[in-house]
Coordinates of C-alpha atoms in Angstrom, one line a residue:
X1299 CA -49.8 -7.4 26.3
X1300 CA -47.8 -5.8 29.3
X1301 CA -46.2 -8.2 31.9
X1302 CA -48.1 -8.1 35.2
X1303 CA -46.7 -5.4 37.7
X1304 CA -46.5 -5.7 41.3
X1305 CA -49.9 -4.9 43.0
X1306 CA -50.8 -1.4 43.8
X1307 CA -50.5 -1.9 47.7
X1308 CA -46.8 -2.7 47.0
X1309 CA -46.4 0.6 45.0
X1310 CA -47.6 2.4 47.9
X1311 CA -45.6 0.7 50.4
X1312 CA -42.4 1.6 48.8
X1313 CA -43.5 5.3 48.1
X1314 CA -43.9 4.9 44.3
X1315 CA -46.8 5.8 42.0
X1316 CA -47.3 3.4 39.1
X1317 CA -48.3 6.1 37.2
X1318 CA -45.4 7.9 37.2
X1319 CA -42.5 5.4 36.5
X1320 CA -40.9 4.7 33.2
X1321 CA -41.1 1.1 31.5
X1322 CA -37.6 0.7 32.4
X1323 CA -38.5 1.1 36.2
X1324 CA -41.6 -0.9 36.1
X1325 CA -39.1 -3.9 34.5
X1326 CA -36.9 -3.3 37.5
X1327 CA -39.4 -3.5 39.9
X1328 CA -40.8 -6.6 38.6
X1329 CA -37.6 -8.2 38.7
X1330 CA -37.1 -7.0 42.4
X1331 CA -40.4 -8.6 43.2
X1332 CA -39.5 -12.1 41.6
X1333 CA -36.1 -12.0 43.2
X1334 CA -38.0 -11.2 46.6
X1335 CA -40.6 -14.3 46.2
X1336 CA -37.7 -16.7 45.0
X1337 CA -35.5 -15.9 47.8
X1338 CA -38.5 -16.0 50.3
X1339 CA -39.2 -19.5 49.1
X1340 CA -35.4 -20.8 49.1
X1341 CA -34.9 -19.3 52.5
X1342 CA -38.2 -21.1 53.9
X1343 CA -36.7 -24.3 53.0
X1344 CA -33.3 -23.4 54.4
X1345 CA -35.3 -22.6 57.7
X1346 CA -37.0 -26.0 57.5
X1347 CA -33.4 -27.9 56.7
X1348 CA -30.9 -26.4 58.8
X1349 CA -30.5 -26.1 62.6
X1350 CA -30.5 -22.1 62.9
X1351 CA -27.5 -22.5 65.4
X1352 CA -26.8 -18.6 66.3
X1353 CA -30.6 -18.4 67.3
X1354 CA -30.0 -21.2 69.8
X1355 CA -27.9 -19.1 72.2
X1356 CA -30.3 -16.5 72.3
X1357 CA -33.4 -18.3 73.3
X1358 CA -31.4 -20.2 75.8
X1359 CA -29.9 -17.1 77.2
X1360 CA -33.6 -15.5 77.4
X1361 CA -34.7 -18.9 79.0
X1362 CA -32.3 -19.2 81.9
X1363 CA -32.6 -15.4 82.4
X1364 CA -36.1 -15.9 83.2
X1365 CA -35.1 -18.5 85.4
X1366 CA -32.9 -16.3 87.3
X1367 CA -29.6 -17.3 86.1
X1368 CA -26.9 -15.0 84.5
X1369 CA -27.0 -16.0 80.9
X1370 CA -23.8 -14.9 80.2
X1371 CA -21.9 -17.3 82.3
X1372 CA -24.8 -20.0 82.5
X1373 CA -23.3 -23.5 82.1
X1374 CA -25.5 -26.4 81.4
X1375 CA -25.2 -29.8 83.2
X1376 CA -26.9 -33.1 83.1
X1377 CA -30.1 -33.1 84.8
X1378 CA -30.9 -29.7 83.5
X1379 CA -34.0 -29.1 81.3
X1380 CA -33.0 -29.6 77.7
X1381 CA -34.5 -26.3 77.0
X1382 CA -31.6 -24.8 78.6
X1383 CA -28.7 -26.7 76.4
X1384 CA -27.0 -24.8 73.8
X1385 CA -25.1 -27.8 72.1
X1386 CA -23.0 -25.7 69.8
X1387 CA -19.4 -25.7 71.3
X1388 CA -17.3 -22.8 71.5
X1389 CA -14.3 -23.7 73.2
X1390 CA -12.7 -20.1 73.9
X1391 CA -16.0 -18.0 74.6
X1392 CA -19.4 -18.0 75.8
X1393 CA -21.6 -18.2 72.9
X1394 CA -24.2 -15.4 74.2
X1395 CA -22.8 -12.3 72.7
X1396 CA -26.1 -10.0 72.5
X1397 CA -26.5 -7.2 74.8
X1398 CA -29.0 -7.5 77.6
X1399 CA -31.7 -5.3 76.4
X1400 CA -31.7 -7.3 72.8
X1401 CA -32.0 -10.4 74.8
X1402 CA -35.2 -9.1 76.2
X1403 CA -36.4 -9.4 72.6
X1404 CA -36.2 -13.2 72.6
X1405 CA -37.9 -13.5 76.1
X1406 CA -41.7 -13.4 74.6
X1407 CA -40.8 -16.4 72.4
X1408 CA -38.7 -18.1 75.2
X1409 CA -41.6 -20.6 76.2
X1410 CA -42.1 -22.1 72.5
X1411 CA -40.7 -25.2 71.5
X1412 CA -37.3 -24.4 69.3
X1413 CA -38.7 -25.5 66.3
X1414 CA -41.7 -22.6 66.5
X1415 CA -38.9 -20.2 67.6
X1416 CA -37.3 -20.9 64.5
X1417 CA -40.3 -20.1 62.3
X1418 CA -41.2 -16.9 64.4
X1419 CA -37.6 -15.8 63.9
X1420 CA -37.9 -16.2 60.3
X1421 CA -41.2 -14.2 59.9
X1422 CA -39.7 -11.5 62.1
X1423 CA -36.7 -11.2 60.1
X1424 CA -38.4 -11.1 56.9
X1425 CA -41.1 -8.5 58.1
X1426 CA -38.0 -6.4 59.6
X1427 CA -36.1 -6.4 56.0
X1428 CA -39.6 -5.5 54.4
X1429 CA -40.2 -2.6 56.8
X1430 CA -36.6 -1.6 56.7
X1431 CA -36.9 -1.4 52.6
X1432 CA -40.0 0.4 52.9
X1433 CA -38.8 3.2 55.5
X1434 CA -35.7 3.8 53.7
X1435 CA -37.4 4.0 50.3
X1436 CA -39.7 6.4 51.8
X1437 CA -36.8 8.3 53.0
X1438 CA -35.2 9.0 49.6
X1439 CA -36.1 12.0 47.8
X1440 CA -36.9 11.0 44.1
X1441 CA -38.6 8.0 42.7
X1442 CA -35.7 7.1 40.6
X1443 CA -33.6 6.4 43.6
X1444 CA -36.3 4.5 45.4
X1445 CA -36.6 2.2 42.2
X1446 CA -32.6 1.9 42.1
X1447 CA -32.6 1.2 45.8
X1448 CA -35.1 -1.5 45.8
X1449 CA -33.7 -3.2 42.8
X1450 CA -30.2 -3.0 44.1
X1451 CA -31.3 -4.1 47.4
X1452 CA -33.2 -7.4 45.8
X1453 CA -30.1 -8.2 43.8
X1454 CA -27.2 -7.4 45.7
X1455 CA -28.6 -8.1 49.4
X1456 CA -31.7 -10.2 49.3
X1457 CA -30.3 -12.6 46.6
X1458 CA -27.1 -13.1 48.2
X1459 CA -25.4 -15.1 51.3
X1460 CA -25.8 -11.9 52.9
X1461 CA -29.6 -12.3 53.7
X1462 CA -29.6 -16.2 53.1
X1463 CA -26.9 -16.6 55.8
X1464 CA -28.7 -14.1 58.2
X1465 CA -31.9 -15.9 58.2
X1466 CA -30.4 -19.5 58.2
X1467 CA -28.4 -18.7 61.2
X1468 CA -31.3 -16.9 62.9
X1469 CA -29.4 -13.7 63.3
X1470 CA -30.6 -10.6 64.4
X1471 CA -28.9 -7.6 62.7
X1472 CA -31.8 -6.7 60.8
X1473 CA -33.3 -5.4 63.7
X1474 CA -30.9 -2.8 64.2
X1475 CA -31.2 -2.1 60.6
X1476 CA -35.0 -1.6 61.1
X1477 CA -34.5 0.8 64.3
X1478 CA -31.8 2.6 62.1
X1479 CA -34.2 3.0 59.4
X1480 CA -36.9 4.3 61.6
X1481 CA -34.6 6.8 62.7
X1482 CA -33.4 8.1 59.2
X1483 CA -36.9 8.3 58.2
X1484 CA -38.4 9.9 61.1
X1485 CA -35.6 12.5 61.1
X1486 CA -36.4 13.3 57.4
X1487 CA -32.5 11.9 56.8
X1488 CA -31.2 13.8 59.5
X1489 CA -32.7 17.3 58.7
X1490 CA -35.6 17.3 61.3
X1491 CA -35.1 17.2 65.3
X1492 CA -37.3 14.1 65.9
X1493 CA -38.4 12.5 69.1
X1494 CA -39.1 9.2 67.2
X1495 CA -35.7 9.6 65.8
X1496 CA -34.3 9.2 69.0
X1497 CA -36.3 6.5 70.4
X1498 CA -35.1 4.6 67.7
X1499 CA -31.7 5.6 68.0
X1500 CA -31.9 4.6 71.8
X1501 CA -33.0 1.3 70.9
X1502 CA -30.1 1.1 68.2
X1503 CA -27.3 1.8 71.1
X1504 CA -29.0 -0.6 73.4
X1505 CA -28.7 -3.1 70.7
X1506 CA -25.1 -2.4 69.6
X1507 CA -23.4 -0.4 72.4
X1508 CA -20.6 0.8 70.3
X1509 CA -23.0 2.8 68.4
X1510 CA -24.0 5.1 71.5
X1511 CA -21.4 7.5 70.1
X1512 CA -24.2 8.9 68.0
X1513 CA -25.3 10.5 71.0
X1514 CA -22.2 12.6 71.0
X1515 CA -22.8 13.6 67.4
X1516 CA -26.5 14.8 68.4
X1517 CA -25.1 16.6 71.1
X1518 CA -22.9 18.5 68.6
X1519 CA -25.9 19.2 66.3
X1520 CA -28.1 20.5 69.2
X1521 CA -30.8 17.8 68.1
X1522 CA -32.1 18.3 71.6
X1523 CA -35.6 16.1 70.9
X1524 CA -33.7 13.6 69.2
X1525 CA -31.1 13.4 71.9
X1526 CA -33.3 13.7 74.8
X1527 CA -35.5 10.9 73.6
X1528 CA -32.2 8.6 72.8
X1529 CA -31.0 8.8 76.3
X1530 CA -34.6 8.5 78.1
X1531 CA -35.1 5.3 76.0
X1532 CA -31.6 4.1 77.1
X1533 CA -32.3 4.8 80.7
X1534 CA -35.8 3.4 80.8
X1535 CA -35.1 0.2 79.0
X1536 CA -31.7 -0.2 80.7
X1537 CA -33.3 0.1 84.1
X1538 CA -36.2 -2.5 83.1
X1539 CA -33.2 -4.7 82.0
X1540 CA -31.3 -4.2 85.1
X1541 CA -34.1 -5.2 87.1
X1542 CA -34.7 -8.6 85.1
X1543 CA -31.1 -9.7 85.0
X1544 CA -28.6 -10.6 87.9
X1545 CA -26.6 -7.6 88.8
X1546 CA -23.5 -9.6 87.5
X1547 CA -25.0 -9.7 84.2
X1548 CA -23.7 -6.4 82.6
X1549 CA -20.0 -7.3 83.6
X1550 CA -20.5 -10.7 82.5
X1551 CA -21.7 -9.4 78.9
X1552 CA -18.5 -7.3 78.6
X1553 CA -16.2 -10.1 79.6
X1554 CA -17.6 -12.1 76.8
X1555 CA -16.3 -9.5 74.4
X1556 CA -12.7 -9.8 76.0
X1557 CA -13.3 -13.9 75.8
X1558 CA -13.6 -13.3 71.8
X1559 CA -10.9 -10.6 71.5
X1560 CA -8.8 -13.8 73.3
X1561 CA -10.2 -16.4 71.0
X1562 CA -9.4 -14.2 68.1
X1563 CA -5.9 -13.5 69.0
X1564 CA -5.2 -17.1 70.1
X1565 CA -7.5 -19.9 68.7
X1566 CA -5.6 -22.8 69.3
X1567 CA -6.7 -25.2 72.1
X1568 CA -5.5 -24.5 75.5
X1569 CA -6.0 -25.9 79.1
X1570 CA -8.4 -23.0 80.0
X1571 CA -10.9 -24.0 77.2
X1572 CA -14.6 -24.4 77.7
X1573 CA -15.6 -27.8 78.3
X1574 CA -17.8 -29.6 75.9
X1575 CA -21.6 -30.1 77.0
X1576 CA -22.1 -33.7 78.2
X1577 CA -25.0 -34.2 75.5
X1578 CA -25.3 -36.3 72.3
X1579 CA -27.8 -36.4 69.7
X1580 CA -30.7 -33.8 69.0
X1581 CA -31.8 -31.3 71.3
X1582 CA -35.5 -30.3 71.2
X1583 CA -35.9 -32.8 68.3
X1584 CA -33.2 -30.7 66.2
X1585 CA -29.8 -31.9 65.1
X1586 CA -27.6 -28.9 65.7
X1587 CA -24.4 -28.3 63.6
X1588 CA -26.3 -28.5 60.6
X1589 CA -25.5 -25.1 58.9
X1590 CA -24.4 -23.6 55.8
X1591 CA -20.6 -23.1 55.6
X1592 CA -20.0 -20.0 53.3
X1593 CA -19.7 -17.5 56.2
X1594 CA -16.6 -15.6 57.3
X1595 CA -15.4 -13.0 59.6
X1596 CA -14.7 -9.5 58.5
X1597 CA -13.5 -7.8 61.9
X1598 CA -10.2 -6.3 62.2
X1599 CA -9.0 -8.5 65.0
X1600 CA -9.6 -11.7 62.7
X1601 CA -8.3 -9.9 59.6
X1602 CA -4.9 -8.9 61.6
X1603 CA -4.8 -12.6 62.9
X1604 CA -4.9 -14.0 59.0
X1605 CA -2.1 -11.5 58.3
X1606 CA 0.0 -12.0 60.9
X1607 CA -0.2 -15.8 60.2
X1608 CA 0.7 -15.5 56.4
X1609 CA 3.0 -12.6 56.6
X1610 CA 4.6 -13.2 60.3
X1611 CA 3.7 -9.6 61.4
X1612 CA 4.2 -9.0 64.9
X1613 CA 1.7 -9.9 67.7
X1614 CA -0.3 -6.8 69.0
X1615 CA -2.6 -6.5 71.8
X1616 CA -5.3 -6.8 69.6
X1617 CA -8.4 -5.9 72.1
X1618 CA -6.4 -2.7 73.2
X1619 CA -5.5 -1.9 69.4
X1620 CA -9.4 -2.5 68.6
X1621 CA -10.5 -0.3 71.3
X1622 CA -8.3 2.4 70.4
X1623 CA -9.2 2.5 66.8
X1624 CA -13.0 2.5 67.9
X1625 CA -12.5 5.4 70.4
X1626 CA -10.5 7.1 67.4
X1627 CA -13.3 6.7 65.2
X1628 CA -15.6 8.1 68.0
X1629 CA -13.2 11.3 68.2
X1630 CA -13.1 11.5 64.3
X1631 CA -17.2 11.5 64.3
X1632 CA -17.4 14.1 66.5
X1633 CA -14.8 16.5 64.8
X1634 CA -16.4 15.8 61.5
X1635 CA -19.9 16.2 62.6
X1636 CA -18.6 19.7 64.2
X1637 CA -17.1 20.8 60.8
X1638 CA -20.3 19.9 59.0
X1639 CA -22.8 21.1 61.7
X1640 CA -24.3 23.7 59.5
X1641 CA -25.2 21.1 56.8
X1642 CA -27.9 19.0 58.2
X1643 CA -28.2 15.9 56.2
X1644 CA -24.2 15.6 55.5
X1645 CA -23.7 15.9 59.0
X1646 CA -26.1 13.1 59.8
X1647 CA -24.8 10.8 57.1
X1648 CA -21.1 11.2 58.5
X1649 CA -22.4 10.6 62.1
X1650 CA -24.2 7.3 60.8
X1651 CA -21.3 6.1 58.8
X1652 CA -18.5 6.6 61.1
X1653 CA -20.7 5.0 63.9
X1654 CA -21.2 1.9 61.8
X1655 CA -17.4 1.9 61.1
X1656 CA -16.8 1.1 64.6
X1657 CA -18.5 -2.6 63.9
X1658 CA -15.3 -3.4 62.3
X1659 CA -13.4 -3.3 65.5
X1660 CA -15.5 -5.4 67.9
X1661 CA -14.1 -8.9 68.4
X1662 CA -15.9 -10.4 65.4
X1663 CA -18.2 -9.2 62.7
X1664 CA -19.7 -12.0 60.2
X1665 CA -20.8 -11.4 56.8
X1666 CA -24.5 -11.5 57.2
X1667 CA -24.0 -8.2 59.5
X1668 CA -23.7 -6.6 56.0
X1669 CA -27.4 -6.2 55.9
X1670 CA -26.8 -3.0 58.0
X1671 CA -24.8 -1.8 55.0
X1672 CA -28.6 -1.0 53.3
X1673 CA -29.0 2.1 55.9
X1674 CA -25.9 3.8 54.8
X1675 CA -26.4 2.9 51.0
X1676 CA -30.0 4.6 51.3
X1677 CA -28.4 7.6 53.1
X1678 CA -25.9 8.1 50.3
X1679 CA -27.9 7.0 47.2
X1680 CA -28.5 10.3 46.0
X1681 CA -24.9 11.4 46.2
X1682 CA -23.9 8.1 44.5
X1683 CA -26.3 8.5 41.5
X1684 CA -24.8 12.1 40.4
X1685 CA -22.8 12.2 37.2
X1686 CA -19.6 13.4 38.9
X1687 CA -16.3 11.9 39.1
X1688 CA -16.3 11.4 43.0
X1689 CA -19.6 10.0 42.9
X1690 CA -19.1 7.4 40.0
X1691 CA -16.0 6.3 41.7
X1692 CA -17.5 5.6 44.9
X1693 CA -20.5 4.2 43.1
X1694 CA -18.1 1.6 41.4
X1695 CA -16.2 0.7 44.5
X1696 CA -19.6 -0.1 45.9
X1697 CA -20.7 -2.3 43.1
X1698 CA -17.5 -4.2 42.9
X1699 CA -17.5 -4.9 46.8
X1700 CA -21.1 -6.0 46.7
X1701 CA -20.6 -8.1 43.7
X1702 CA -17.3 -9.2 44.6
X1703 CA -18.6 -10.5 47.8
X1704 CA -20.6 -13.0 46.0
X1705 CA -19.1 -13.9 42.9
X1706 CA -15.3 -13.6 44.5
X1707 CA -15.9 -16.8 46.3
X1708 CA -15.4 -18.7 43.1
X1709 CA -11.6 -17.2 42.9
X1710 CA -10.6 -16.5 46.3
X1711 CA -11.4 -17.9 50.0
X1712 CA -14.5 -16.9 51.6
X1713 CA -12.6 -14.7 54.1
X1714 CA -11.1 -12.6 51.4
X1715 CA -14.3 -11.9 49.7
X1716 CA -16.2 -11.0 52.7
X1717 CA -13.4 -8.7 53.7
X1718 CA -13.7 -7.1 50.1
X1719 CA -17.3 -6.5 50.5
X1720 CA -17.6 -5.4 53.8
X1721 CA -14.6 -3.2 54.2
X1722 CA -14.7 -1.5 50.5
X1723 CA -18.4 -1.0 50.6
X1724 CA -18.2 1.0 54.1
X1725 CA -14.8 2.6 53.2
X1726 CA -16.2 4.0 49.7
X1727 CA -19.6 5.4 51.4
X1728 CA -17.5 7.1 54.3
X1729 CA -14.8 8.7 51.7
X1730 CA -17.7 9.9 49.7
X1731 CA -19.6 11.6 52.7
X1732 CA -16.4 12.7 53.9
X1733 CA -15.2 14.5 50.5
X1734 CA -18.5 16.0 49.6
X1735 CA -19.4 18.8 51.6
X1736 CA -23.1 19.6 50.4
X1737 CA -26.1 17.8 51.7
X1738 CA -27.1 14.5 50.3

């Protein structure tokens, strides 16, 4: 007797027809479903046990924003409401790093008790992941690609520390993944000029301002509907955000980025360190500083600091160098999109990949940010699956990066394993998109 298959609605959700898949593909989908169910149970337990330290600074930021304070400079004082306290101490920089528009996403749950916020965040992250996988599966051109993508996503992303740490910390990178997935699906992988894709890309730029460089690529491709909708979304949401926050908030947000560049370059204690909040014990019934520890930073700034310490490299103005490289990637994206402007999907893939590459040159980029790699993997999967030397080499490098990021922690330190995964996957995908001049 055949073993049970996933329910029919799941096949439809992920753009598959159970009557037109092979026995091997059926087996892979059963494995993917089993892995997802196991991970859901394990991460639910994590949600109950651990404190979700990264969610705390966001909900506190939303609460003090609604109370009229600048959330990027706010300092809790004894006598203030406990709901305004983020007890997780960062000596060099303010802990709130999300953009002002992203902070608005946390305003609806700000009045809830923290434990309820944790549960809502957990559900929202899972729903965003499922929706992203469904949208990316629908965007793929063939059922074989969808099965490979979903099975790979389950085993190489959901079942690893990428997703577990994301959920345990209460992180937000799955939400940029969701809007990017909407843009990919709505634009038919970049072939169509789509208003919905423009709205999604506008939301993406508001969440991750470095990704606003995508607007330049759309201009070159003459995607007027997409570009117009993107700019209109940015203008409307930006205006709403400006009206809700103190006028200093945007500059304060940029200042936090500068604080983190300095913190990465000089992490030793100093006289200008921020003071520790004068509070001891649980906050809102939660004992903070209780988190999983196997996570590390994969940004260029932190990597250079590690190499400088190990090999006595010269000290750089790391903020200036990082920004210069980021600007270089923006210029390179414009040039490459111009050269590929006659090949819609190829140009779109390059635009997305090179824009996402700029993430490495922000002051910090933690391993759980790799959930966003699901979008470029889906974009490039038809090329990765080709039986050609360049595709096979890129596929091998992507697999080495993803597998090495998990298993490598048993042989090297977490930072090395994280950098291997993050940099190798994105470098391989970008190189393949760069080298291949046919549509994907």
